[in-house]
Amino acid sequence: MATAFNDVFETQNNQPAEAEAVVVRFAGDSGDGMQLTGGQFTLSSALSGNDFATFPDFPAEIRAPQGTTFGVSAFQINFGSVDIETAGDEPDVLVAMNPAALRTNIQSLKKGGLAIIDTGEFGARNLAKAGYAVNPLTDDSLAQWQILAFDISAQTLAAVKPFGLGNKEALRCKNMWTLGLALWMFDRDRAPLIAWLQSKFSKNPVLAQANAAALNAGHAYGETAEIGGPLKQYHVDAAVAEPGYYRTVTGGESLALGLVAGAKLAGLEMFFGSYPITPASPILHNLARLKEFGVTTFQAEDEIAAICSAIGASYAGQLGVTSSSGPGIALKGEALGLAIITELPLVIVNSQRGGPSTGLPTKTEQSDLYQAVYGRNGDAPLIVLATRAPSDCFDVAIEACRLATQFMTPVMVLTDGYIANAAEPWRVPDRAEFHAFPVDFDAEPDADGRVLPYARDPQTLRRKWIKPGTPGMMHRIGGIEKAIDTGHINYEPANHQAMTDIRKAKIDGVANFIPPQAPEIGNSKGRLAVVGWGSTYGAIRKAVQRARAKGLDVSHIHIRHIWPLPANLGELLRGYDKVLVPEMNTGQLKTVLRDQYLIDARPLNKVSGHPFKIAEIEAAIDGMLG
Amino acid sequence: MNAMTPITRPDEWATDQEVRWCPGCGDYAILKAVQRTMPDLGTARENTVFVSGIGCSSRFPYYMETYGFHTIHGRAPAVATGIKLANPELDVWIVTGDGDGLSIGGNHMLHLLRRNLDVQLLLFNNEIYGLTKGQYSPTSRTGTRSPTTPFGSVERPLAPCAFAMGAGARFVARTIDTAQKNMPEVLKRAHAHKGTSFVEIFQNCIVYNADVFAAFTEKKNAADNQLWCVHGQPLLFAGGAKGLRLNHETVELEVVDIAVGDTTEVLIHDETNRVQAQFLIDMPFGPFPMALGVLYCDPATSFEVAVESQRNRVVGDKVADFNALLRKGQSWEIKAKELRAV
Ligand code: SF4
């Protein structure tokens, strides 16, 4: 967590000051390339060995009108030499490329923090668009922060002048100029970024040179303008990390990789049927390129066709996967029921976003837990898993593939917009580290020569998986209630009772095949358990660490298996006097825990479209134990 | 597919399940024709999959001794797409109706035809909702009285084959439930065609919309009102006494009486001619006969073949190195305190 930045000791002998962790937020117009700046700064942090977490925060509009507050795109990164779990509560440094970016972001800047502002964009028109009656740089409204305001636009234009670009193109290099300054501020090597520019603009060497010149000029500006101003150089040491091979991953990337790995471990080809939707599309984008790994991607005509095609592929013997966000999952509901009654393996990824309806497409929320656990007609149980961080998506995706194929059931993976887009360093596992869970198809009738697709494994209650194309095993399945063994249509009351009971028992029984729940931090009994799921992981972890540092008896429990819940969870929770459940919804896991265990779980809720701040959870812990 | 000696008998394509359509329903005749035709196709039962949605017609798979998937309302084309992409070797048949295929599932039908997945699609058109007890359907004629249109439907009906042509179908055929002689031929052609074979079957719903096609299906009306189109043959009906010709001035079809054997003016059926097929599909019944048989057949690359060939091209001799994939992009190695970019 970034607390150290303002307490750093004075710069001595031109040596950079030391900082443990820093939060930087780049904010500008959608067209200013802030996501790119943030992404490259992230790579630079990775190469410096820092631990980090990022939070890309962009508008729903693809190209909102220039200069408006709703067109502001921001990227926040928290990096440090210590463990970083969240993108940070408050930025230490804010880069604001126009008045709208300043207006929408300055309030989150830490008191005394540094705002770097491009005055080149502070004309009357832009000020008016941002809703400033008076130029904030000319009154004392920014007095609680350190302000470094100068004409970055002009600096950029001067730096790229030799390359003869048009004015518009030249100004596009502003983000690289800013990145250069940021690289100087944090004592970073420019070489990997220059190399990246060369490869990015390999088809247009002039643009590559211009961008590199802008980057160098930003860096040089830092070197020369330092004296006397608020601009200082800081050095953040490499974090202590386990030796190994690392890369940065976003949730979208790591989920895609996990699905590929999971299908491989099951010994199956993967079929991924999906329909584009924010923020789920990156998974489809990532998988579409991986044909050599036995992946077929299909961009369906709608959400329903996406899941139905995946069901068809599973029926034919591949691992069907579909992916969407809440509104799309709602459309898939009926087909989910089909996969449940036909007991076919299927993985459904829900990259949650703010709801209901179209809601907040680019903002994060955890409000689809009820939908995942309960949201279907009939008694229609399935497995629900939740990812907690970008790198965790990899493991959860593999777990989803394992459970789907081992139990012949749909498995829903809940991730969210924050995880999908945020990046963090990931120690890359080796193929050899995984245990395979190969699938056996059934190709022989039973001892009496009967074909019984609904005959079950007595332990797992998994039904048989018979691929079309298998001689002598022809059978029919469908959405009408099935006879308990043959799978023929059967409307008899006793049969429906038995089949409903079996479907429930099969999913309930999964609890015996998943790891028992243990606290992440703290004791397995005590005064308070903070119970979370999904992307609140980092904020809860840090808040609990801080509370424990203050001597409070509090533990952090984070649930991956949302349904069925781990077999020991009820007993574990009863070992604490109090239970606090922070969620980015109005209290969904809280309700499930109350229902399942009759415990007095207390909610802490936030649905602003932004992740929890550590301080918010810390305050709630203090409140519960105060 | 080469002509070959059947390896199966028709009865081997029937299941032991009790058929549950209303007595006298046209579905029985279709089932019989399909079961009779299957042995002649030379495909194995285990490689055959019948996929359906919801509706009377969609019970079809339960009666075929093949693999079968009775899915959800309107979605059979989407499920079939997943099946065929996952295993292109399978011989996939979709059975649907006017409600299932053109109302709730209209979107999937459109995209199935556009993509040209290699399946046979049998659309049982009875111009009514049977299973839900007789409401009007998207193909019901204006004025149709039903529980939901007690004063008659005010909607204009959809023409299934015209829809298929509009969606880019490369094979469009039409037949009648009771046409036991002609239907097997149509089915064989549909099966031989690589791509989506769209077959509209006029099916009599004896309970809710009885005899709605009687004007051309009844024995006494058949000869004068059915025009069976055969590629390369003149478009004749009424026992050869009448034919179709193109009026070059108005660019419209006309019915002509044939003077003893002289068919010089009569159009020759060219099933690869899209415009002509459109004419045959669009001609209003009454002044014109009902065009039946293979109306349009002009093969193009099917979807699963395109997907597979792109995969082969893109994959080439790339090796699926999973460890390399995991390490792709900006990565670095930490060796006890030392850091280096790679
Ligand atoms: S309702 Fe009509 S279509 Fe359905 S089974 Fe009965 S007769 Fe056939």
Tab-separated table of C-alpha atoms and ligand atoms in Angstrom, chain B residues 20-28 55-57 126 128-134 203-209, ligand 1:
chain	number	residue	atom	x	y	z
B	20	ARG	CA	-47.158	-39.419	-29.650
B	21	TRP	CA	-48.463	-37.162	-32.376
B	22	CYS	CA	-52.237	-36.814	-32.812
B	23	PRO	CA	-53.725	-39.563	-34.947
B	24	GLY	CA	-53.798	-38.368	-38.545
B	25	CYS	CA	-51.085	-35.757	-38.047
B	26	GLY	CA	-48.929	-35.139	-41.114
B	27	ASP	CA	-45.836	-35.723	-38.985
B	28	TYR	CA	-46.367	-39.493	-39.229
B	55	GLY	CA	-42.992	-27.963	-30.881
B	56	CYS	CA	-44.845	-30.955	-32.274
B	57	SER	CA	-42.264	-31.481	-35.005
B	126	ASN	CA	-48.365	-26.235	-40.644
B	128	ILE	CA	-50.143	-22.872	-36.719
B	129	TYR	CA	-48.840	-23.462	-33.207
B	130	GLY	CA	-49.818	-27.041	-32.438
B	131	LEU	CA	-48.177	-27.895	-29.141
B	132	THR	CA	-49.449	-24.776	-27.378
B	133	LYS	CA	-52.955	-25.490	-28.684
B	134	GLY	CA	-53.622	-23.661	-31.852
B	203	GLN	CA	-47.541	-30.501	-42.954
B	204	ASN	CA	-51.160	-30.949	-42.125
B	205	CYS	CA	-52.064	-30.212	-38.513
B	206	ILE	CA	-55.253	-32.124	-38.410
B	207	VAL	CA	-56.308	-30.709	-35.051
B	208	TYR	CA	-55.704	-26.976	-35.291
B	209	ASN	CA	-55.327	-26.124	-38.958
C	1	SF4	S1	-51.325	-30.624	-32.806
C	1	SF4	FE1	-51.278	-30.713	-35.014
C	1	SF4	S2	-49.121	-30.754	-35.559
C	1	SF4	FE2	-49.272	-31.257	-33.392
C	1	SF4	S3	-49.324	-33.492	-33.332
C	1	SF4	FE3	-51.439	-32.780	-33.361
C	1	SF4	S4	-51.963	-32.737	-35.487
C	1	SF4	FE4	-49.776	-32.874	-35.420
